[in-house]
Structures are given as structure tokens and as C-alpha cells.
């Protein structure tokens, strides 16, 4: 299955709601440049409510002595990248799926 901006469902939702695919591609590239990122995927269906959900895969070494600091800094870097792209974090919790974090951003500025 294709991920991120290569996923035809993501592209379709973006077009349906008038969101530039270039904005998604730029966000995707910014996040992919963060250390320990393995992949980026989007749940674009919430664009209907002017939100964007971002699933970010990570591979932080479990044996790292500063593991929890790396995780914290990783999440902050994703949030910073999204903010630089005009997205603001919502009050939703950042969910941890073990190898992925799930972020919800307010995408109102993209409309």
C-alpha cells in the first residue's frame, strides 16, 4: 500500500476539499527529514472538518540511554514542522502505536 502523498486516497481527499497536494508534499518532506522517522502517512478524511491526521513512523533505539528524551524531542520536531507549514496542534492526545505516533492538526489555514 502506498503511503503519504503517494496514496491515491490522500490525493483524492485533498482535491475534494481544495487542499493543495504541494502543501502535503512539503509537510511530508519536512517530517521525513527528522531523525528517526521511518515513514509518513496521512488520514486526509478529517480535512472535511479542517483537520489533518498524520501518522509518523519512528525507529528510536530502545537501548538509548536518553530514549525518553529522544521520544519527546521527536514529537516536538514533528509539531514544529507542522507549525512551519501552517498547521496547529489540536488538543487531541498524541497517540503512540508502538512504532508510530498519531498527530491531529488544525488545518484551517490551508483553506
PDB file of N, CA and C in Angstrom:
ATOM      1  N   UNK A   1       0.839  -1.191   0.000  1.00  0.00           N
ATOM      2  CA  UNK A   1       0.000   0.000   0.000  1.00  0.00           C
ATOM      3  C   UNK A   1       0.878   1.247   0.000  1.00  0.00           C
ATOM      4  N   UNK A   2       0.523   2.181  -0.824  1.00  0.00           N
ATOM      5  CA  UNK A   2       1.272   3.431  -0.904  1.00  0.00           C
ATOM      6  C   UNK A   2       0.945   4.302   0.299  1.00  0.00           C
ATOM      7  N   UNK A   3       1.938   5.057   0.744  1.00  0.00           N
ATOM      8  CA  UNK A   3       1.788   5.900   1.923  1.00  0.00           C
ATOM      9  C   UNK A   3       1.943   7.373   1.571  1.00  0.00           C
ATOM     10  N   UNK A   4       1.487   8.208   2.492  1.00  0.00           N
ATOM     11  CA  UNK A   4       1.679   9.651   2.351  1.00  0.00           C
ATOM     12  C   UNK A   4       1.046  10.205   1.093  1.00  0.00           C
ATOM     13  N   UNK A   5       1.770  11.079   0.435  1.00  0.00           N
ATOM     14  CA  UNK A   5       1.231  11.731  -0.760  1.00  0.00           C
ATOM     15  C   UNK A   5       1.233  10.812  -1.981  1.00  0.00           C
ATOM     16  N   UNK A   6       1.747   9.603  -1.847  1.00  0.00           N
ATOM     17  CA  UNK A   6       1.699   8.605  -2.929  1.00  0.00           C
ATOM     18  C   UNK A   6       0.390   7.818  -2.883  1.00  0.00           C
ATOM     19  N   UNK A   7      -0.353   7.959  -1.786  1.00  0.00           N
ATOM     20  CA  UNK A   7      -1.621   7.247  -1.603  1.00  0.00           C
ATOM     21  C   UNK A   7      -2.727   7.993  -2.355  1.00  0.00           C
ATOM     22  N   UNK A   8      -3.367   7.301  -3.274  1.00  0.00           N
ATOM     23  CA  UNK A   8      -4.390   7.953  -4.099  1.00  0.00           C
ATOM     24  C   UNK A   8      -5.595   8.436  -3.286  1.00  0.00           C
ATOM     25  N   UNK A   9      -5.869   7.799  -2.139  1.00  0.00           N
ATOM     26  CA  UNK A   9      -6.963   8.269  -1.279  1.00  0.00           C
ATOM     27  C   UNK A   9      -6.623   9.628  -0.665  1.00  0.00           C
ATOM     28  N   UNK A  10      -5.380   9.792  -0.236  1.00  0.00           N
ATOM     29  CA  UNK A  10      -4.935  11.067   0.330  1.00  0.00           C
ATOM     30  C   UNK A  10      -5.043  12.163  -0.728  1.00  0.00           C
ATOM     31  N   UNK A  11      -4.556  11.873  -1.918  1.00  0.00           N
ATOM     32  CA  UNK A  11      -4.616  12.842  -3.016  1.00  0.00           C
ATOM     33  C   UNK A  11      -6.071  13.178  -3.346  1.00  0.00           C
ATOM     34  N   UNK A  12      -6.924  12.170  -3.373  1.00  0.00           N
ATOM     35  CA  UNK A  12      -8.341  12.385  -3.673  1.00  0.00           C
ATOM     36  C   UNK A  12      -9.033  13.259  -2.644  1.00  0.00           C
ATOM     37  N   UNK A  13      -8.778  12.986  -1.348  1.00  0.00           N
ATOM     38  CA  UNK A  13      -9.383  13.817  -0.299  1.00  0.00           C
ATOM     39  C   UNK A  13      -8.863  15.248  -0.383  1.00  0.00           C
ATOM     40  N   UNK A  14      -7.567  15.404  -0.632  1.00  0.00           N
ATOM     41  CA  UNK A  14      -7.003  16.751  -0.736  1.00  0.00           C
ATOM     42  C   UNK A  14      -7.689  17.528  -1.859  1.00  0.00           C
ATOM     43  N   UNK A  15      -7.836  16.896  -3.006  1.00  0.00           N
ATOM     44  CA  UNK A  15      -8.507  17.559  -4.132  1.00  0.00           C
ATOM     45  C   UNK A  15      -9.962  17.861  -3.804  1.00  0.00           C
ATOM     46  N   UNK A  16     -10.636  16.901  -3.182  1.00  0.00           N
ATOM     47  CA  UNK A  16     -12.053  17.067  -2.856  1.00  0.00           C
ATOM     48  C   UNK A  16     -12.289  18.280  -1.959  1.00  0.00           C
ATOM     49  N   UNK A  17     -11.369  18.510  -1.021  1.00  0.00           N
ATOM     50  CA  UNK A  17     -11.558  19.597  -0.069  1.00  0.00           C
ATOM     51  C   UNK A  17     -10.730  20.837  -0.408  1.00  0.00           C
ATOM     52  N   UNK A  18     -10.100  20.836  -1.577  1.00  0.00           N
ATOM     53  CA  UNK A  18      -9.393  22.025  -2.043  1.00  0.00           C
ATOM     54  C   UNK A  18      -8.061  22.288  -1.380  1.00  0.00           C
ATOM     55  N   UNK A  19      -7.415  21.240  -0.880  1.00  0.00           N
ATOM     56  CA  UNK A  19      -6.104  21.396  -0.253  1.00  0.00           C
ATOM     57  C   UNK A  19      -5.030  21.069  -1.289  1.00  0.00           C
ATOM     58  N   UNK A  20      -4.087  21.949  -1.430  1.00  0.00           N
ATOM     59  CA  UNK A  20      -3.002  21.767  -2.392  1.00  0.00           C
ATOM     60  C   UNK A  20      -2.157  20.552  -2.019  1.00  0.00           C
ATOM     61  N   UNK A  21      -1.958  19.659  -2.982  1.00  0.00           N
ATOM     62  CA  UNK A  21      -1.117  18.490  -2.737  1.00  0.00           C
ATOM     63  C   UNK A  21       0.314  18.924  -2.441  1.00  0.00           C
ATOM     64  N   UNK A  22       0.719  20.097  -2.954  1.00  0.00           N
ATOM     65  CA  UNK A  22       2.063  20.605  -2.682  1.00  0.00           C
ATOM     66  C   UNK A  22       2.255  20.894  -1.192  1.00  0.00           C
ATOM     67  N   UNK A  23       1.205  21.333  -0.523  1.00  0.00           N
ATOM     68  CA  UNK A  23       1.304  21.574   0.922  1.00  0.00           C
ATOM     69  C   UNK A  23       1.543  20.267   1.658  1.00  0.00           C
ATOM     70  N   UNK A  24       0.828  19.224   1.255  1.00  0.00           N
ATOM     71  CA  UNK A  24       1.023  17.912   1.877  1.00  0.00           C
ATOM     72  C   UNK A  24       2.423  17.369   1.577  1.00  0.00           C
ATOM     73  N   UNK A  25       2.874  17.533   0.349  1.00  0.00           N
ATOM     74  CA  UNK A  25       4.210  17.052  -0.019  1.00  0.00           C
ATOM     75  C   UNK A  25       5.294  17.782   0.772  1.00  0.00           C
ATOM     76  N   UNK A  26       5.125  19.088   0.940  1.00  0.00           N
ATOM     77  CA  UNK A  26       6.108  19.870   1.694  1.00  0.00           C
ATOM     78  C   UNK A  26       6.143  19.416   3.153  1.00  0.00           C
ATOM     79  N   UNK A  27       4.975  19.242   3.754  1.00  0.00           N
ATOM     80  CA  UNK A  27       4.907  18.752   5.131  1.00  0.00           C
ATOM     81  C   UNK A  27       5.551  17.373   5.231  1.00  0.00           C
ATOM     82  N   UNK A  28       5.221  16.510   4.309  1.00  0.00           N
ATOM     83  CA  UNK A  28       5.770  15.156   4.303  1.00  0.00           C
ATOM     84  C   UNK A  28       7.305  15.192   4.256  1.00  0.00           C
ATOM     85  N   UNK A  29       7.872  16.012   3.383  1.00  0.00           N
ATOM     86  CA  UNK A  29       9.328  16.101   3.264  1.00  0.00           C
ATOM     87  C   UNK A  29       9.969  16.668   4.526  1.00  0.00           C
ATOM     88  N   UNK A  30       9.347  17.672   5.118  1.00  0.00           N
ATOM     89  CA  UNK A  30       9.886  18.241   6.361  1.00  0.00           C
ATOM     90  C   UNK A  30       9.934  17.176   7.449  1.00  0.00           C
ATOM     91  N   UNK A  31       8.863  16.405   7.574  1.00  0.00           N
ATOM     92  CA  UNK A  31       8.820  15.377   8.615  1.00  0.00           C
ATOM     93  C   UNK A  31       9.805  14.254   8.307  1.00  0.00           C
ATOM     94  N   UNK A  32       9.911  13.862   7.046  1.00  0.00           N
ATOM     95  CA  UNK A  32      10.849  12.790   6.677  1.00  0.00           C
ATOM     96  C   UNK A  32      12.301  13.159   6.970  1.00  0.00           C
ATOM     97  N   UNK A  33      12.603  14.449   7.079  1.00  0.00           N
ATOM     98  CA  UNK A  33      13.963  14.890   7.388  1.00  0.00           C
ATOM     99  C   UNK A  33      14.278  14.880   8.877  1.00  0.00           C
ATOM    100  N   UNK A  34      13.306  14.560   9.713  1.00  0.00           N
ATOM    101  CA  UNK A  34      13.522  14.495  11.161  1.00  0.00           C
ATOM    102  C   UNK A  34      14.234  13.179  11.476  1.00  0.00           C
ATOM    103  N   UNK A  35      15.274  13.222  12.324  1.00  0.00           N
ATOM    104  CA  UNK A  35      15.954  11.975  12.691  1.00  0.00           C
ATOM    105  C   UNK A  35      14.980  10.940  13.270  1.00  0.00           C
ATOM    106  N   UNK A  36      15.213   9.689  12.919  1.00  0.00           N
ATOM    107  CA  UNK A  36      14.464   8.514  13.380  1.00  0.00           C
ATOM    108  C   UNK A  36      13.123   8.310  12.679  1.00  0.00           C
ATOM    109  N   UNK A  37      12.728   9.193  11.770  1.00  0.00           N
ATOM    110  CA  UNK A  37      11.468   8.997  11.040  1.00  0.00           C
ATOM    111  C   UNK A  37      11.661   7.882  10.020  1.00  0.00           C
ATOM    112  N   UNK A  38      10.701   6.956   9.991  1.00  0.00           N
ATOM    113  CA  UNK A  38      10.754   5.856   9.025  1.00  0.00           C
ATOM    114  C   UNK A  38       9.742   6.035   7.904  1.00  0.00           C
ATOM    115  N   UNK A  39       8.624   6.690   8.192  1.00  0.00           N
ATOM    116  CA  UNK A  39       7.603   6.920   7.171  1.00  0.00           C
ATOM    117  C   UNK A  39       6.606   7.961   7.654  1.00  0.00           C
ATOM    118  N   UNK A  40       5.874   8.514   6.701  1.00  0.00           N
ATOM    119  CA  UNK A  40       4.813   9.476   6.999  1.00  0.00           C
ATOM    120  C   UNK A  40       3.582   9.052   6.217  1.00  0.00           C
ATOM    121  N   UNK A  41       2.444   9.046   6.890  1.00  0.00           N
ATOM    122  CA  UNK A  41       1.183   8.768   6.217  1.00  0.00           C
ATOM    123  C   UNK A  41       0.151   9.768   6.727  1.00  0.00           C
ATOM    124  N   UNK A  42      -0.886   9.949   5.946  1.00  0.00           N
ATOM    125  CA  UNK A  42      -1.925  10.915   6.296  1.00  0.00           C
ATOM    126  C   UNK A  42      -3.281  10.237   6.336  1.00  0.00           C
ATOM    127  N   UNK A  43      -4.103  10.678   7.266  1.00  0.00           N
ATOM    128  CA  UNK A  43      -5.530  10.376   7.227  1.00  0.00           C
ATOM    129  C   UNK A  43      -6.159  11.696   6.815  1.00  0.00           C
ATOM    130  N   UNK A  44      -6.475  11.803   5.542  1.00  0.00           N
ATOM    131  CA  UNK A  44      -6.955  13.071   4.999  1.00  0.00           C
ATOM    132  C   UNK A  44      -8.465  13.221   5.087  1.00  0.00           C
ATOM    133  N   UNK A  45      -9.187  12.159   5.446  1.00  0.00           N
ATOM    134  CA  UNK A  45     -10.647  12.253   5.548  1.00  0.00           C
ATOM    135  C   UNK A  45     -11.082  13.367   6.501  1.00  0.00           C
ATOM    136  N   UNK A  46     -10.371  13.594   7.627  1.00  0.00           N
ATOM    137  CA  UNK A  46     -10.770  14.682   8.526  1.00  0.00           C
ATOM    138  C   UNK A  46     -10.614  16.083   7.939  1.00  0.00           C
ATOM    139  N   UNK A  47     -10.051  16.196   6.720  1.00  0.00           N
ATOM    140  CA  UNK A  47      -9.980  17.521   6.088  1.00  0.00           C
ATOM    141  C   UNK A  47     -11.363  18.135   5.950  1.00  0.00           C
ATOM    142  N   UNK A  48     -12.376  17.283   5.889  1.00  0.00           N
ATOM    143  CA  UNK A  48     -13.751  17.783   5.828  1.00  0.00           C
ATOM    144  C   UNK A  48     -14.039  18.690   7.020  1.00  0.00           C
ATOM    145  N   UNK A  49     -13.473  18.355   8.171  1.00  0.00           N
ATOM    146  CA  UNK A  49     -13.621  19.169   9.380  1.00  0.00           C
ATOM    147  C   UNK A  49     -12.429  20.083   9.610  1.00  0.00           C
ATOM    148  N   UNK A  50     -11.639  20.301   8.547  1.00  0.00           N
ATOM    149  CA  UNK A  50     -10.464  21.180   8.592  1.00  0.00           C
ATOM    150  C   UNK A  50      -9.402  20.692   9.573  1.00  0.00           C
ATOM    151  N   UNK A  51      -9.252  19.369   9.649  1.00  0.00           N
ATOM    152  CA  UNK A  51      -8.192  18.766  10.444  1.00  0.00           C
ATOM    153  C   UNK A  51      -7.406  17.812   9.559  1.00  0.00           C
ATOM    154  N   UNK A  52      -6.162  17.582   9.925  1.00  0.00           N
ATOM    155  CA  UNK A  52      -5.320  16.620   9.226  1.00  0.00           C
ATOM    156  C   UNK A  52      -4.684  15.717  10.266  1.00  0.00           C
ATOM    157  N   UNK A  53      -4.809  14.421  10.066  1.00  0.00           N
ATOM    158  CA  UNK A  53      -4.180  13.448  10.948  1.00  0.00           C
ATOM    159  C   UNK A  53      -2.919  12.937  10.265  1.00  0.00           C
ATOM    160  N   UNK A  54      -1.835  12.903  11.019  1.00  0.00           N
ATOM    161  CA  UNK A  54      -0.545  12.495  10.476  1.00  0.00           C
ATOM    162  C   UNK A  54      -0.012  11.331  11.303  1.00  0.00           C
ATOM    163  N   UNK A  55       0.289  10.251  10.632  1.00  0.00           N
ATOM    164  CA  UNK A  55       0.855   9.062  11.256  1.00  0.00           C
ATOM    165  C   UNK A  55       2.337   9.046  10.906  1.00  0.00           C
ATOM    166  N   UNK A  56       3.184   9.128  11.931  1.00  0.00           N
ATOM    167  CA  UNK A  56       4.623   9.220  11.701  1.00  0.00           C
ATOM    168  C   UNK A  56       5.307   7.999  12.303  1.00  0.00           C
ATOM    169  N   UNK A  57       5.928   7.205  11.428  1.00  0.00           N
ATOM    170  CA  UNK A  57       6.678   6.042  11.890  1.00  0.00           C
ATOM    171  C   UNK A  57       8.024   6.475  12.445  1.00  0.00           C
ATOM    172  N   UNK A  58       8.486   5.750  13.466  1.00  0.00           N
ATOM    173  CA  UNK A  58       9.778   6.085  14.058  1.00  0.00           C
ATOM    174  C   UNK A  58      10.536   4.822  14.437  1.00  0.00           C
ATOM    175  N   UNK A  59      11.856   4.968  14.516  1.00  0.00           N
ATOM    176  CA  UNK A  59      12.729   3.883  14.937  1.00  0.00           C
ATOM    177  C   UNK A  59      13.786   4.468  15.861  1.00  0.00           C
ATOM    178  N   UNK A  60      13.362   4.749  17.086  1.00  0.00           N
ATOM    179  CA  UNK A  60      14.276   5.266  18.105  1.00  0.00           C
ATOM    180  C   UNK A  60      14.858   4.051  18.823  1.00  0.00           C
ATOM    181  N   UNK A  61      16.183   3.949  18.914  1.00  0.00           N
ATOM    182  CA  UNK A  61      16.783   2.776  19.555  1.00  0.00           C
ATOM    183  C   UNK A  61      16.314   2.624  21.002  1.00  0.00           C
ATOM    184  N   UNK A  62      15.708   1.480  21.292  1.00  0.00           N
ATOM    185  CA  UNK A  62      15.158   1.240  22.635  1.00  0.00           C
ATOM    186  C   UNK A  62      16.255   1.268  23.691  1.00  0.00           C
ATOM    187  N   UNK A  63      17.453   0.872  23.335  1.00  0.00           N
ATOM    188  CA  UNK A  63      18.549   0.826  24.295  1.00  0.00           C
ATOM    189  C   UNK A  63      19.231   2.159  24.537  1.00  0.00           C
ATOM    190  N   UNK A  64      18.800   3.188  23.857  1.00  0.00           N
ATOM    191  CA  UNK A  64      19.433   4.505  24.027  1.00  0.00           C
ATOM    192  C   UNK A  64      19.247   4.991  25.459  1.00  0.00           C
ATOM    193  N   UNK A  65      20.312   5.499  26.051  1.00  0.00           N
ATOM    194  CA  UNK A  65      20.225   5.958  27.439  1.00  0.00           C
ATOM    195  C   UNK A  65      19.285   7.148  27.584  1.00  0.00           C
ATOM    196  N   UNK A  66      19.119   7.895  26.521  1.00  0.00           N
ATOM    197  CA  UNK A  66      18.228   9.058  26.551  1.00  0.00           C
ATOM    198  C   UNK A  66      16.957   8.794  25.739  1.00  0.00           C
ATOM    199  N   UNK A  67      16.486   7.564  25.743  1.00  0.00           N
ATOM    200  CA  UNK A  67      15.333   7.140  24.943  1.00  0.00           C
ATOM    201  C   UNK A  67      14.127   8.057  25.123  1.00  0.00           C
ATOM    202  N   UNK A  68      13.758   8.354  26.355  1.00  0.00           N
ATOM    203  CA  UNK A  68      12.551   9.156  26.606  1.00  0.00           C
ATOM    204  C   UNK A  68      12.735  10.598  26.158  1.00  0.00           C
ATOM    205  N   UNK A  69      13.947  11.102  26.258  1.00  0.00           N
ATOM    206  CA  UNK A  69      14.232  12.453  25.772  1.00  0.00           C
ATOM    207  C   UNK A  69      14.150  12.474  24.245  1.00  0.00           C
ATOM    208  N   UNK A  70      14.682  11.439  23.600  1.00  0.00           N
ATOM    209  CA  UNK A  70      14.612  11.346  22.139  1.00  0.00           C
ATOM    210  C   UNK A  70      13.162  11.302  21.664  1.00  0.00           C
ATOM    211  N   UNK A  71      12.325  10.543  22.360  1.00  0.00           N
ATOM    212  CA  UNK A  71      10.901  10.470  22.003  1.00  0.00           C
ATOM    213  C   UNK A  71      10.238  11.839  22.144  1.00  0.00           C
ATOM    214  N   UNK A  72      10.517  12.500  23.248  1.00  0.00           N
ATOM    215  CA  UNK A  72       9.940  13.829  23.481  1.00  0.00           C
ATOM    216  C   UNK A  72      10.377  14.796  22.386  1.00  0.00           C
ATOM    217  N   UNK A  73      11.674  14.817  22.109  1.00  0.00           N
ATOM    218  CA  UNK A  73      12.209  15.726  21.096  1.00  0.00           C
ATOM    219  C   UNK A  73      11.679  15.385  19.706  1.00  0.00           C
ATOM    220  N   UNK A  74      11.479  14.108  19.447  1.00  0.00           N
ATOM    221  CA  UNK A  74      10.922  13.655  18.172  1.00  0.00           C
ATOM    222  C   UNK A  74       9.523  14.238  17.976  1.00  0.00           C
ATOM    223  N   UNK A  75       8.679  14.102  18.982  1.00  0.00           N
ATOM    224  CA  UNK A  75       7.312  14.636  18.889  1.00  0.00           C
ATOM    225  C   UNK A  75       7.337  16.152  18.716  1.00  0.00           C
ATOM    226  N   UNK A  76       8.204  16.818  19.437  1.00  0.00           N
ATOM    227  CA  UNK A  76       8.320  18.276  19.307  1.00  0.00           C
ATOM    228  C   UNK A  76       8.749  18.674  17.900  1.00  0.00           C
ATOM    229  N   UNK A  77       9.649  17.899  17.302  1.00  0.00           N
ATOM    230  CA  UNK A  77      10.120  18.208  15.951  1.00  0.00           C
ATOM    231  C   UNK A  77       9.000  18.058  14.926  1.00  0.00           C
ATOM    232  N   UNK A  78       8.151  17.050  15.098  1.00  0.00           N
ATOM    233  CA  UNK A  78       7.013  16.871  14.189  1.00  0.00           C
ATOM    234  C   UNK A  78       6.053  18.050  14.329  1.00  0.00           C
ATOM    235  N   UNK A  79       5.754  18.431  15.561  1.00  0.00           N
ATOM    236  CA  UNK A  79       4.844  19.556  15.810  1.00  0.00           C
ATOM    237  C   UNK A  79       5.424  20.849  15.229  1.00  0.00           C
ATOM    238  N   UNK A  80       6.726  21.058  15.406  1.00  0.00           N
ATOM    239  CA  UNK A  80       7.378  22.255  14.860  1.00  0.00           C
ATOM    240  C   UNK A  80       7.299  22.266  13.332  1.00  0.00           C
ATOM    241  N   UNK A  81       7.549  21.135  12.710  1.00  0.00           N
ATOM    242  CA  UNK A  81       7.475  21.051  11.245  1.00  0.00           C
ATOM    243  C   UNK A  81       6.072  21.375  10.754  1.00  0.00           C
ATOM    244  N   UNK A  82       5.073  20.840  11.439  1.00  0.00           N
ATOM    245  CA  UNK A  82       3.684  21.107  11.055  1.00  0.00           C
ATOM    246  C   UNK A  82       3.365  22.593  11.218  1.00  0.00           C
ATOM    247  N   UNK A  83       3.831  23.175  12.312  1.00  0.00           N
ATOM    248  CA  UNK A  83       3.574  24.601  12.554  1.00  0.00           C
ATOM    249  C   UNK A  83       4.211  25.454  11.455  1.00  0.00           C
ATOM    250  N   UNK A  84       5.413  25.085  11.027  1.00  0.00           N
ATOM    251  CA  UNK A  84       6.087  25.811   9.950  1.00  0.00           C
ATOM    252  C   UNK A  84       5.323  25.694   8.628  1.00  0.00           C
ATOM    253  N   UNK A  85       4.449  24.708   8.544  1.00  0.00           N
ATOM    254  CA  UNK A  85       3.623  24.511   7.344  1.00  0.00           C
ATOM    255  C   UNK A  85       2.222  25.090   7.514  1.00  0.00           C
ATOM    256  N   UNK A  86       1.994  25.812   8.611  1.00  0.00           N
ATOM    257  CA  UNK A  86       0.708  26.464   8.821  1.00  0.00           C
ATOM    258  C   UNK A  86      -0.311  25.644   9.586  1.00  0.00           C
ATOM    259  N   UNK A  87       0.120  24.512  10.156  1.00  0.00           N
ATOM    260  CA  UNK A  87      -0.794  23.661  10.926  1.00  0.00           C
ATOM    261  C   UNK A  87      -0.554  23.863  12.411  1.00  0.00           C
ATOM    262  N   UNK A  88      -1.613  23.830  13.185  1.00  0.00           N
ATOM    263  CA  UNK A  88      -1.505  23.928  14.633  1.00  0.00           C
ATOM    264  C   UNK A  88      -2.007  22.646  15.257  1.00  0.00           C
ATOM    265  N   UNK A  89      -1.349  22.249  16.321  1.00  0.00           N
ATOM    266  CA  UNK A  89      -1.747  21.041  17.028  1.00  0.00           C
ATOM    267  C   UNK A  89      -3.098  21.266  17.696  1.00  0.00           C
ATOM    268  N   UNK A  90      -3.940  20.244  17.653  1.00  0.00           N
ATOM    269  CA  UNK A  90      -5.213  20.310  18.363  1.00  0.00           C
ATOM    270  C   UNK A  90      -4.989  19.831  19.798  1.00  0.00           C
ATOM    271  N   UNK A  91      -6.039  19.812  20.579  1.00  0.00           N
ATOM    272  CA  UNK A  91      -5.930  19.331  21.952  1.00  0.00           C
ATOM    273  C   UNK A  91      -5.988  17.811  22.038  1.00  0.00           C
ATOM    274  N   UNK A  92      -6.148  17.149  20.893  1.00  0.00           N
ATOM    275  CA  UNK A  92      -6.151  15.687  20.891  1.00  0.00           C
ATOM    276  C   UNK A  92      -4.807  15.164  21.393  1.00  0.00           C
ATOM    277  N   UNK A  93      -4.848  14.054  22.107  1.00  0.00           N
ATOM    278  CA  UNK A  93      -3.618  13.426  22.572  1.00  0.00           C
ATOM    279  C   UNK A  93      -2.808  12.920  21.386  1.00  0.00           C
ATOM    280  N   UNK A  94      -1.499  12.927  21.536  1.00  0.00           N
ATOM    281  CA  UNK A  94      -0.637  12.282  20.550  1.00  0.00           C
ATOM    282  C   UNK A  94      -0.637  10.809  20.927  1.00  0.00           C
ATOM    283  N   UNK A  95      -1.220  10.000  20.063  1.00  0.00           N
ATOM    284  CA  UNK A  95      -1.317   8.574  20.361  1.00  0.00           C
ATOM    285  C   UNK A  95      -0.039   7.872  19.932  1.00  0.00           C
ATOM    286  N   UNK A  96       0.367   6.882  20.734  1.00  0.00           N
ATOM    287  CA  UNK A  96       1.571   6.106  20.451  1.00  0.00           C
ATOM    288  C   UNK A  96       1.156   4.686  20.113  1.00  0.00           C
ATOM    289  N   UNK A  97       1.426   4.279  18.873  1.00  0.00           N
ATOM    290  CA  UNK A  97       1.077   2.932  18.419  1.00  0.00           C
ATOM    291  C   UNK A  97       2.291   2.012  18.415  1.00  0.00           C
ATOM    292  N   UNK A  98       3.308   2.330  19.187  1.00  0.00           N
ATOM    293  CA  UNK A  98       4.483   1.475  19.287  1.00  0.00           C
ATOM    294  C   UNK A  98       5.582   1.837  18.307  1.00  0.00           C
ATOM    295  N   UNK A  99       5.284   1.853  17.041  1.00  0.00           N
ATOM    296  CA  UNK A  99       6.264   2.245  16.029  1.00  0.00           C
ATOM    297  C   UNK A  99       5.814   3.493  15.281  1.00  0.00           C
ATOM    298  N   UNK A 100       4.681   4.046  15.689  1.00  0.00           N
ATOM    299  CA  UNK A 100       4.111   5.229  15.039  1.00  0.00           C
ATOM    300  C   UNK A 100       3.493   6.147  16.091  1.00  0.00           C
ATOM    301  N   UNK A 101       3.598   7.434  15.846  1.00  0.00           N
ATOM    302  CA  UNK A 101       2.836   8.417  16.614  1.00  0.00           C
ATOM    303  C   UNK A 101       1.737   8.945  15.703  1.00  0.00           C
ATOM    304  N   UNK A 102       0.584   9.221  16.293  1.00  0.00           N
ATOM    305  CA  UNK A 102      -0.577   9.714  15.556  1.00  0.00           C
ATOM    306  C   UNK A 102      -0.875  11.120  16.055  1.00  0.00           C
ATOM    307  N   UNK A 103      -0.720  12.103  15.170  1.00  0.00           N
ATOM    308  CA  UNK A 103      -0.920  13.511  15.495  1.00  0.00           C
ATOM    309  C   UNK A 103      -2.184  14.023  14.811  1.00  0.00           C
ATOM    310  N   UNK A 104      -2.874  14.952  15.471  1.00  0.00           N
ATOM    311  CA  UNK A 104      -4.026  15.613  14.858  1.00  0.00           C
ATOM    312  C   UNK A 104      -3.733  17.111  14.838  1.00  0.00           C
ATOM    313  N   UNK A 105      -3.830  17.702  13.638  1.00  0.00           N
ATOM    314  CA  UNK A 105      -3.546  19.122  13.469  1.00  0.00           C
ATOM    315  C   UNK A 105      -4.759  19.856  12.924  1.00  0.00           C
ATOM    316  N   UNK A 106      -4.884  21.115  13.340  1.00  0.00           N
ATOM    317  CA  UNK A 106      -5.898  22.016  12.798  1.00  0.00           C
ATOM    318  C   UNK A 106      -5.359  22.527  11.464  1.00  0.00           C
ATOM    319  N   UNK A 107      -6.073  22.219  10.399  1.00  0.00           N
ATOM    320  CA  UNK A 107      -5.623  22.589   9.053  1.00  0.00           C
ATOM    321  C   UNK A 107      -6.400  23.775   8.485  1.00  0.00           C
ATOM    322  N   UNK A 108      -7.077  24.536   9.335  1.00  0.00           N
ATOM    323  CA  UNK A 108      -7.898  25.669   8.869  1.00  0.00           C
ATOM    324  C   UNK A 108      -7.131  26.624   7.965  1.00  0.00           C
ATOM    325  N   UNK A 109      -5.867  26.841   8.262  1.00  0.00           N
ATOM    326  CA  UNK A 109      -5.059  27.786   7.483  1.00  0.00           C
ATOM    327  C   UNK A 109      -4.852  27.324   6.042  1.00  0.00           C
ATOM    328  N   UNK A 110      -5.104  26.077   5.762  1.00  0.00           N
ATOM    329  CA  UNK A 110      -4.909  25.540   4.414  1.00  0.00           C
ATOM    330  C   UNK A 110      -6.124  25.767   3.526  1.00  0.00           C
ATOM    331  N   UNK A 111      -7.202  26.325   4.093  1.00  0.00           N
ATOM    332  CA  UNK A 111      -8.433  26.502   3.323  1.00  0.00           C
ATOM    333  C   UNK A 111      -8.635  27.963   2.968  1.00  0.00           C
TER     334      UNK A 111
END
